[in-house]
PDB file of C-alpha atoms in Angstrom:
ATOM      1  CA  MET A   1      -0.491  19.391  13.803  1.00 79.00           C
ATOM      2  CA  LYS A   2       0.887  16.681  11.613  1.00 95.00           C
ATOM      3  CA  LYS A   3      -0.915  16.087   8.137  1.00 97.00           C
ATOM      4  CA  ALA A   4      -1.158  13.352   5.983  1.00 98.00           C
ATOM      5  CA  ILE A   5      -2.546  12.046   2.755  1.00 98.00           C
ATOM      6  CA  ILE A   6      -4.050   8.464   2.270  1.00 98.00           C
ATOM      7  CA  ILE A   7      -4.528   7.124  -1.207  1.00 97.00           C
ATOM      8  CA  GLY A   8      -7.156   4.364  -1.054  1.00 94.00           C
ATOM      9  CA  ALA A   9      -8.932   5.422   1.970  1.00 91.00           C
ATOM     10  CA  THR A  10     -12.636   4.401   0.659  1.00 90.00           C
ATOM     11  CA  SER A  11     -12.326   1.023   2.398  1.00 86.00           C
ATOM     12  CA  GLY A  12     -10.072  -1.614   4.175  1.00 88.00           C
ATOM     13  CA  ILE A  13      -6.697  -0.793   5.694  1.00 92.00           C
ATOM     14  CA  GLY A  14      -6.653   2.684   4.183  1.00 93.00           C
ATOM     15  CA  GLN A  15      -9.884   3.638   5.811  1.00 94.00           C
ATOM     16  CA  ASN A  16      -8.840   2.296   8.963  1.00 94.00           C
ATOM     17  CA  VAL A  17      -5.657   4.111   9.152  1.00 96.00           C
ATOM     18  CA  ALA A  18      -7.275   7.311   8.391  1.00 96.00           C
ATOM     19  CA  GLN A  19      -9.631   6.744  11.377  1.00 96.00           C
ATOM     20  CA  ILE A  20      -6.552   6.167  13.636  1.00 96.00           C
ATOM     21  CA  LEU A  21      -4.788   8.984  12.504  1.00 97.00           C
ATOM     22  CA  VAL A  22      -7.696  11.296  13.042  1.00 97.00           C
ATOM     23  CA  GLN A  23      -8.132  10.057  16.499  1.00 96.00           C
ATOM     24  CA  GLN A  24      -4.526  10.830  17.230  1.00 96.00           C
ATOM     25  CA  GLY A  25      -4.881  14.355  16.185  1.00 95.00           C
ATOM     26  CA  TRP A  26      -3.853  14.272  12.614  1.00 97.00           C
ATOM     27  CA  HIS A  27      -5.130  16.486   9.669  1.00 97.00           C
ATOM     28  CA  ILE A  28      -5.476  14.246   6.805  1.00 97.00           C
ATOM     29  CA  GLY A  29      -6.640  14.334   3.231  1.00 97.00           C
ATOM     30  CA  ILE A  30      -8.379  10.934   1.891  1.00 97.00           C
ATOM     31  CA  ALA A  31      -8.489  10.129  -1.824  1.00 97.00           C
ATOM     32  CA  GLY A  32      -9.978   7.485  -3.849  1.00 95.00           C
ATOM     33  CA  ARG A  33     -12.279   6.430  -6.652  1.00 93.00           C
ATOM     34  CA  ARG A  34     -15.586   6.510  -4.729  1.00 93.00           C
ATOM     35  CA  GLU A  35     -16.461   9.977  -3.838  1.00 94.00           C
ATOM     36  CA  GLU A  36     -19.576   8.948  -1.743  1.00 95.00           C
ATOM     37  CA  ALA A  37     -17.259   6.805   0.583  1.00 94.00           C
ATOM     38  CA  LEU A  38     -14.786   9.736   0.955  1.00 95.00           C
ATOM     39  CA  LEU A  39     -17.888  12.045   1.975  1.00 96.00           C
ATOM     40  CA  LYS A  40     -19.232   9.549   4.438  1.00 95.00           C
ATOM     41  CA  LEU A  41     -15.826   9.154   6.180  1.00 95.00           C
ATOM     42  CA  GLN A  42     -15.452  12.984   6.220  1.00 96.00           C
ATOM     43  CA  THR A  43     -18.824  13.419   8.159  1.00 95.00           C
ATOM     44  CA  THR A  44     -16.862  11.574  10.996  1.00 94.00           C
ATOM     45  CA  ALA A  45     -14.531  14.443  11.403  1.00 95.00           C
ATOM     46  CA  PRO A  46     -15.220  17.185   9.035  1.00 95.00           C
ATOM     47  CA  ALA A  47     -12.770  19.844  10.531  1.00 94.00           C
ATOM     48  CA  ARG A  48      -9.835  17.245  10.342  1.00 96.00           C
ATOM     49  CA  ILE A  49     -10.537  15.398   7.091  1.00 97.00           C
ATOM     50  CA  GLU A  50     -10.241  16.807   3.351  1.00 97.00           C
ATOM     51  CA  ILE A  51     -11.329  14.791   0.476  1.00 97.00           C
ATOM     52  CA  GLN A  52     -10.396  14.385  -3.354  1.00 97.00           C
ATOM     53  CA  GLN A  53     -11.849  11.901  -5.926  1.00 97.00           C
ATOM     54  CA  LEU A  54      -9.077  10.475  -7.891  1.00 96.00           C
ATOM     55  CA  ASP A  55      -8.277   7.265  -9.954  1.00 97.00           C
ATOM     56  CA  VAL A  56      -4.537   6.397  -9.648  1.00 97.00           C
ATOM     57  CA  THR A  57      -4.735   4.773 -13.194  1.00 97.00           C
ATOM     58  CA  LYS A  58      -5.794   8.260 -14.737  1.00 97.00           C
ATOM     59  CA  GLU A  59      -3.264  10.815 -15.960  1.00 95.00           C
ATOM     60  CA  ASP A  60      -4.913  13.534 -13.989  1.00 97.00           C
ATOM     61  CA  ALA A  61      -4.354  11.763 -10.794  1.00 97.00           C
ATOM     62  CA  THR A  62      -1.147  13.628 -10.082  1.00 98.00           C
ATOM     63  CA  GLU A  63      -2.874  17.050 -10.525  1.00 98.00           C
ATOM     64  CA  ARG A  64      -5.737  15.916  -8.449  1.00 98.00           C
ATOM     65  CA  LEU A  65      -3.045  14.863  -5.576  1.00 98.00           C
ATOM     66  CA  HIS A  66      -1.594  18.392  -5.617  1.00 98.00           C
ATOM     67  CA  GLN A  67      -4.996  19.825  -5.253  1.00 98.00           C
ATOM     68  CA  LEU A  68      -5.572  17.886  -2.220  1.00 98.00           C
ATOM     69  CA  ILE A  69      -1.957  18.937  -0.705  1.00 98.00           C
ATOM     70  CA  ASP A  70      -3.234  22.396  -1.319  1.00 97.00           C
ATOM     71  CA  LYS A  71      -6.181  21.946   0.716  1.00 97.00           C
ATOM     72  CA  LEU A  72      -3.929  20.728   3.591  1.00 97.00           C
ATOM     73  CA  GLY A  73      -1.400  23.417   3.025  1.00 97.00           C
ATOM     74  CA  GLU A  74       1.357  20.823   3.243  1.00 97.00           C
ATOM     75  CA  ILE A  75       1.855  17.200   4.088  1.00 98.00           C
ATOM     76  CA  ASP A  76       4.394  15.178   6.502  1.00 97.00           C
ATOM     77  CA  LEU A  77       3.169  11.735   5.471  1.00 98.00           C
ATOM     78  CA  PHE A  78       2.021  10.069   2.121  1.00 98.00           C
ATOM     79  CA  PHE A  79       0.365   6.768   2.626  1.00 98.00           C
ATOM     80  CA  PHE A  80      -0.395   4.499  -0.415  1.00 98.00           C
ATOM     81  CA  SER A  81      -3.059   1.981   0.143  1.00 95.00           C
ATOM     82  CA  SER A  82      -4.518   1.559  -3.234  1.00 91.00           C
ATOM     83  CA  GLY A  83      -4.385  -1.588  -5.020  1.00 91.00           C
ATOM     84  CA  ILE A  84      -6.149  -4.564  -6.675  1.00 91.00           C
ATOM     85  CA  GLY A  85      -5.530  -8.198  -6.676  1.00 88.00           C
ATOM     86  CA  PHE A  86      -7.280 -11.457  -8.139  1.00 88.00           C
ATOM     87  CA  GLN A  87      -6.628 -15.137  -8.296  1.00 89.00           C
ATOM     88  CA  ASN A  88      -6.250 -15.995 -12.070  1.00 92.00           C
ATOM     89  CA  ARG A  89      -5.441 -19.695 -12.646  1.00 91.00           C
ATOM     90  CA  ASN A  90      -6.901 -19.472 -16.086  1.00 94.00           C
ATOM     91  CA  LEU A  91      -4.307 -16.504 -16.856  1.00 94.00           C
ATOM     92  CA  GLU A  92      -6.974 -14.244 -18.637  1.00 96.00           C
ATOM     93  CA  PRO A  93      -4.839 -11.284 -19.922  1.00 96.00           C
ATOM     94  CA  GLU A  94      -7.374  -8.640 -19.020  1.00 97.00           C
ATOM     95  CA  ILE A  95      -7.138  -9.655 -15.390  1.00 96.00           C
ATOM     96  CA  GLU A  96      -3.251  -9.433 -15.571  1.00 97.00           C
ATOM     97  CA  LEU A  97      -3.103  -6.170 -17.375  1.00 97.00           C
ATOM     98  CA  ASN A  98      -5.647  -4.418 -15.064  1.00 96.00           C
ATOM     99  CA  THR A  99      -3.688  -5.421 -11.979  1.00 96.00           C
ATOM    100  CA  ALA A 100      -0.437  -3.999 -13.442  1.00 97.00           C
ATOM    101  CA  ARG A 101      -2.311  -0.667 -14.331  1.00 97.00           C
ATOM    102  CA  THR A 102      -3.243  -0.308 -10.876  1.00 97.00           C
ATOM    103  CA  ASN A 103      -0.495  -1.681  -8.886  1.00 97.00           C
ATOM    104  CA  VAL A 104       2.458  -0.554 -11.098  1.00 98.00           C
ATOM    105  CA  GLU A 105       1.343   2.191 -13.376  1.00 98.00           C
ATOM    106  CA  GLY A 106      -1.062   3.948 -10.700  1.00 97.00           C
ATOM    107  CA  PHE A 107       1.573   3.011  -7.956  1.00 98.00           C
ATOM    108  CA  THR A 108       4.464   4.640  -9.838  1.00 98.00           C
ATOM    109  CA  ARG A 109       2.374   7.617 -10.785  1.00 98.00           C
ATOM    110  CA  MET A 110       1.464   8.453  -7.119  1.00 98.00           C
ATOM    111  CA  VAL A 111       4.860   7.575  -5.359  1.00 98.00           C
ATOM    112  CA  THR A 112       6.961   9.603  -7.626  1.00 98.00           C
ATOM    113  CA  ALA A 113       4.481  12.439  -7.494  1.00 98.00           C
ATOM    114  CA  ALA A 114       5.048  12.229  -3.398  1.00 98.00           C
ATOM    115  CA  PHE A 115       8.830  11.761  -3.731  1.00 98.00           C
ATOM    116  CA  ASN A 116       9.117  14.886  -6.010  1.00 98.00           C
ATOM    117  CA  TYR A 117       6.854  16.901  -3.508  1.00 98.00           C
ATOM    118  CA  PHE A 118       8.975  15.918  -0.508  1.00 98.00           C
ATOM    119  CA  LYS A 119      12.174  16.608  -2.358  1.00 98.00           C
ATOM    120  CA  ALA A 120      10.937  20.195  -3.034  1.00 98.00           C
ATOM    121  CA  LYS A 121       9.537  20.394   0.480  1.00 97.00           C
ATOM    122  CA  GLY A 122      12.822  19.241   2.264  1.00 97.00           C
ATOM    123  CA  GLY A 123      11.708  16.005   3.708  1.00 97.00           C
ATOM    124  CA  GLY A 124       8.718  13.731   4.359  1.00 97.00           C
ATOM    125  CA  HIS A 125       7.625  10.189   5.031  1.00 98.00           C
ATOM    126  CA  ILE A 126       6.382   7.754   2.209  1.00 98.00           C
ATOM    127  CA  THR A 127       4.568   4.477   3.178  1.00 98.00           C
ATOM    128  CA  VAL A 128       3.280   2.108   0.951  1.00 98.00           C
ATOM    129  CA  ILE A 129       1.037  -1.095   1.377  1.00 96.00           C
ATOM    130  CA  SER A 130       2.585  -3.673  -0.596  1.00 95.00           C
ATOM    131  CA  SER A 131       2.052  -7.447   0.510  1.00 93.00           C
ATOM    132  CA  ILE A 132       3.965 -10.693   1.624  1.00 92.00           C
ATOM    133  CA  ALA A 133       2.889 -11.868  -1.886  1.00 91.00           C
ATOM    134  CA  GLY A 134       6.066 -10.231  -3.129  1.00 93.00           C
ATOM    135  CA  THR A 135       8.217 -12.554  -1.404  1.00 93.00           C
ATOM    136  CA  LYS A 136       7.532 -15.442  -3.889  1.00 90.00           C
ATOM    137  CA  GLY A 137       5.474 -15.805  -7.068  1.00 89.00           C
ATOM    138  CA  LEU A 138       2.065 -17.297  -6.341  1.00 89.00           C
ATOM    139  CA  GLY A 139       0.839 -19.306  -9.116  1.00 91.00           C
ATOM    140  CA  VAL A 140      -2.801 -18.575  -8.298  1.00 89.00           C
ATOM    141  CA  ALA A 141      -2.162 -14.856  -8.696  1.00 91.00           C
ATOM    142  CA  PRO A 142       0.583 -14.149 -10.974  1.00 94.00           C
ATOM    143  CA  ALA A 143       0.342 -10.431 -11.674  1.00 96.00           C
ATOM    144  CA  TYR A 144      -0.620  -9.635  -8.121  1.00 94.00           C
ATOM    145  CA  SER A 145       2.605 -11.383  -6.818  1.00 94.00           C
ATOM    146  CA  ALA A 146       4.782  -9.718  -9.402  1.00 97.00           C
ATOM    147  CA  THR A 147       3.326  -6.136  -9.128  1.00 97.00           C
ATOM    148  CA  LYS A 148       3.845  -6.528  -5.322  1.00 96.00           C
ATOM    149  CA  ARG A 149       7.612  -7.370  -5.867  1.00 97.00           C
ATOM    150  CA  PHE A 150       7.783  -4.496  -8.246  1.00 98.00           C
ATOM    151  CA  GLN A 151       6.607  -2.374  -5.256  1.00 98.00           C
ATOM    152  CA  ASN A 152       8.924  -3.552  -2.859  1.00 97.00           C
ATOM    153  CA  THR A 153      11.986  -3.233  -5.283  1.00 98.00           C
ATOM    154  CA  TYR A 154      10.775   0.228  -6.337  1.00 98.00           C
ATOM    155  CA  ILE A 155      10.829   1.491  -2.660  1.00 98.00           C
ATOM    156  CA  ASP A 156      14.027   0.213  -2.186  1.00 98.00           C
ATOM    157  CA  ALA A 157      15.391   1.985  -5.221  1.00 98.00           C
ATOM    158  CA  LEU A 158      13.832   5.327  -4.257  1.00 98.00           C
ATOM    159  CA  ALA A 159      15.254   4.826  -0.720  1.00 98.00           C
ATOM    160  CA  GLN A 160      18.740   4.495  -2.162  1.00 98.00           C
ATOM    161  CA  LEU A 161      18.102   7.586  -4.470  1.00 98.00           C
ATOM    162  CA  SER A 162      17.003   9.587  -1.655  1.00 98.00           C
ATOM    163  CA  ARG A 163      20.175   8.796   0.018  1.00 97.00           C
ATOM    164  CA  MET A 164      22.246   9.452  -2.953  1.00 98.00           C
ATOM    165  CA  GLN A 165      20.697  12.930  -3.304  1.00 98.00           C
ATOM    166  CA  HIS A 166      20.932  13.717   0.435  1.00 98.00           C
ATOM    167  CA  LEU A 167      17.225  14.040   0.676  1.00 98.00           C
ATOM    168  CA  ASN A 168      15.297  13.841   4.116  1.00 97.00           C
ATOM    169  CA  ILE A 169      12.790  11.257   2.980  1.00 98.00           C
ATOM    170  CA  ARG A 170      11.817   8.411   4.800  1.00 97.00           C
ATOM    171  CA  PHE A 171      10.160   5.097   3.526  1.00 98.00           C
ATOM    172  CA  THR A 172       8.189   2.394   5.169  1.00 98.00           C
ATOM    173  CA  ASP A 173       7.094  -0.781   3.040  1.00 98.00           C
ATOM    174  CA  ILE A 174       4.129  -2.298   4.810  1.00 97.00           C
ATOM    175  CA  ARG A 175       3.684  -5.921   3.986  1.00 96.00           C
ATOM    176  CA  PRO A 176       0.535  -7.454   5.394  1.00 93.00           C
ATOM    177  CA  GLY A 177      -0.510 -11.070   5.263  1.00 88.00           C
ATOM    178  CA  PHE A 178      -4.085 -11.797   4.172  1.00 85.00           C
ATOM    179  CA  VAL A 179      -6.705  -9.287   5.275  1.00 82.00           C
ATOM    180  CA  ALA A 180     -10.322  -9.673   5.465  1.00 76.00           C
ATOM    181  CA  THR A 181     -10.890  -6.937   2.672  1.00 63.00           C
ATOM    182  CA  ASP A 182     -12.843  -6.670  -0.661  1.00 55.00           C
ATOM    183  CA  LEU A 183      -9.467  -7.762  -2.178  1.00 52.00           C
ATOM    184  CA  LEU A 184      -9.843 -11.292  -0.965  1.00 52.00           C
ATOM    185  CA  LYS A 185     -13.626 -11.849  -1.756  1.00 53.00           C
ATOM    186  CA  ASP A 186     -12.783 -14.317  -4.497  1.00 53.00           C
ATOM    187  CA  GLY A 187     -11.466 -17.170  -2.332  1.00 51.00           C
ATOM    188  CA  LYS A 188     -10.877 -18.694   0.992  1.00 57.00           C
ATOM    189  CA  TYR A 189      -7.705 -17.647   2.828  1.00 58.00           C
ATOM    190  CA  PRO A 190      -6.037 -19.006   5.763  1.00 63.00           C
ATOM    191  CA  MET A 191      -5.007 -16.956   8.775  1.00 72.00           C
ATOM    192  CA  LEU A 192      -7.248 -13.787   7.845  1.00 80.00           C
ATOM    193  CA  MET A 193      -6.420 -10.669   9.754  1.00 87.00           C
ATOM    194  CA  MET A 194      -9.326  -7.992  10.448  1.00 88.00           C
ATOM    195  CA  PRO A 195      -8.468  -4.467   8.804  1.00 88.00           C
ATOM    196  CA  ASP A 196      -8.701  -2.503  12.197  1.00 90.00           C
ATOM    197  CA  LYS A 197      -6.186  -4.720  13.892  1.00 91.00           C
ATOM    198  CA  VAL A 198      -3.941  -4.572  10.825  1.00 93.00           C
ATOM    199  CA  ALA A 199      -4.311  -0.672  10.887  1.00 93.00           C
ATOM    200  CA  GLN A 200      -3.233  -0.371  14.429  1.00 95.00           C
ATOM    201  CA  GLN A 201      -0.135  -2.407  13.775  1.00 94.00           C
ATOM    202  CA  ILE A 202       0.788  -0.341  10.799  1.00 95.00           C
ATOM    203  CA  VAL A 203       0.361   2.972  12.647  1.00 96.00           C
ATOM    204  CA  LYS A 204       2.679   1.357  15.475  1.00 95.00           C
ATOM    205  CA  ALA A 205       5.148   0.596  12.714  1.00 95.00           C
ATOM    206  CA  LEU A 206       5.201   4.145  11.378  1.00 94.00           C
ATOM    207  CA  LYS A 207       5.633   5.453  14.962  1.00 92.00           C
ATOM    208  CA  GLN A 208       8.777   3.235  15.299  1.00 93.00           C
ATOM    209  CA  LYS A 209      10.156   4.370  11.911  1.00 91.00           C
ATOM    210  CA  LYS A 210      10.474   0.832  10.617  1.00 95.00           C
ATOM    211  CA  ARG A 211      11.844   0.620   6.983  1.00 97.00           C
ATOM    212  CA  VAL A 212       9.972  -2.732   6.274  1.00 97.00           C
ATOM    213  CA  ALA A 213       7.212  -4.219   8.388  1.00 96.00           C
ATOM    214  CA  VAL A 214       5.561  -7.555   7.674  1.00 95.00           C
ATOM    215  CA  ILE A 215       2.197  -7.431   9.613  1.00 92.00           C
ATOM    216  CA  GLY A 216       0.918 -10.224  11.601  1.00 89.00           C
ATOM    217  CA  ARG A 217       3.441 -12.369  13.948  1.00 90.00           C
ATOM    218  CA  ARG A 218       2.457 -15.596  12.144  1.00 91.00           C
ATOM    219  CA  TYR A 219       3.137 -13.993   8.685  1.00 92.00           C
ATOM    220  CA  ARG A 220       6.446 -12.846   9.958  1.00 93.00           C
ATOM    221  CA  ILE A 221       7.399 -16.574  10.625  1.00 93.00           C
ATOM    222  CA  LEU A 222       5.956 -17.567   7.306  1.00 91.00           C
ATOM    223  CA  VAL A 223       7.914 -15.256   5.221  1.00 92.00           C
ATOM    224  CA  PHE A 224      10.957 -16.200   7.218  1.00 94.00           C
ATOM    225  CA  PHE A 225      10.639 -19.683   5.910  1.00 93.00           C
ATOM    226  CA  TRP A 226       9.167 -18.776   2.654  1.00 91.00           C
ATOM    227  CA  ARG A 227      12.747 -17.142   1.801  1.00 92.00           C
ATOM    228  CA  MET A 228      14.483 -20.360   2.614  1.00 94.00           C
ATOM    229  CA  ILE A 229      12.737 -22.350   0.069  1.00 93.00           C
ATOM    230  CA  PRO A 230      14.816 -22.805  -3.118  1.00 93.00           C
ATOM    231  CA  ARG A 231      13.267 -22.041  -6.458  1.00 92.00           C
ATOM    232  CA  TRP A 232      13.294 -25.521  -7.981  1.00 92.00           C
ATOM    233  CA  LEU A 233      11.151 -26.714  -4.810  1.00 93.00           C
ATOM    234  CA  TRP A 234       8.790 -23.808  -4.862  1.00 89.00           C
ATOM    235  CA  GLU A 235       7.862 -24.288  -8.359  1.00 90.00           C
ATOM    236  CA  ARG A 236       6.969 -27.803  -7.276  1.00 90.00           C
ATOM    237  CA  LEU A 237       4.702 -26.924  -4.298  1.00 87.00           C
ATOM    238  CA  PRO A 238       0.803 -26.844  -5.056  1.00 81.00           C
ATOM    239  CA  ILE A 239       0.296 -23.588  -3.416  1.00 71.00           C
ATOM    240  CA  LYS A 240      -3.548 -23.056  -2.902  1.00 66.00           C
ATOM    241  CA  ASN A 241      -5.746 -20.899  -0.805  1.00 58.00           C
TER     242      ASN A 241
END
């Protein structure tokens, strides 16, 4: 039986991916800040789901991650779906700093722990949810855009490091477009996708062993053209939601 840990499984994409993996016969560990949400999901398949409350911004998150691994015995897949994002046109410092604490500090803490675990184990698969926002800096959400670019680059670097050290660690960087989750409750967004449909495409990308997967056909087209826009022109575009 394959085993996975999903960080950020209390809602949205992470929760939907957890449900699909359980349906496909996986034994999973789910983690997040809201223990009541973890317990609720566990009741749907108590024999297949282990839980662990943790906050990726806290120093004890790594210890709690290893406690969850111990409950499962071992894992084959580490899935990071924890993150925050806000529009911040007024550039309030605390919003920017809180975004960085979760999307950079928390991300780094968890992903490095997973890398070192798989290095000791002899192999595994690390998957992270980043965003198409990492493609270009979005003026309405500076910290969110920048932290997602950080995640893209960090996974690229770890993939190279894994090859340099001859490790059997695979990576998948999932880059969804706009998904109808709590993250986007502070504005109106075009082309919203539903979390359950996105989760289905994510699981399919994992089976296909994709290195990078932009989720949503329309978003794949959008990102293709975004990359072609020169910086001088992008900076003059009034990108709004």
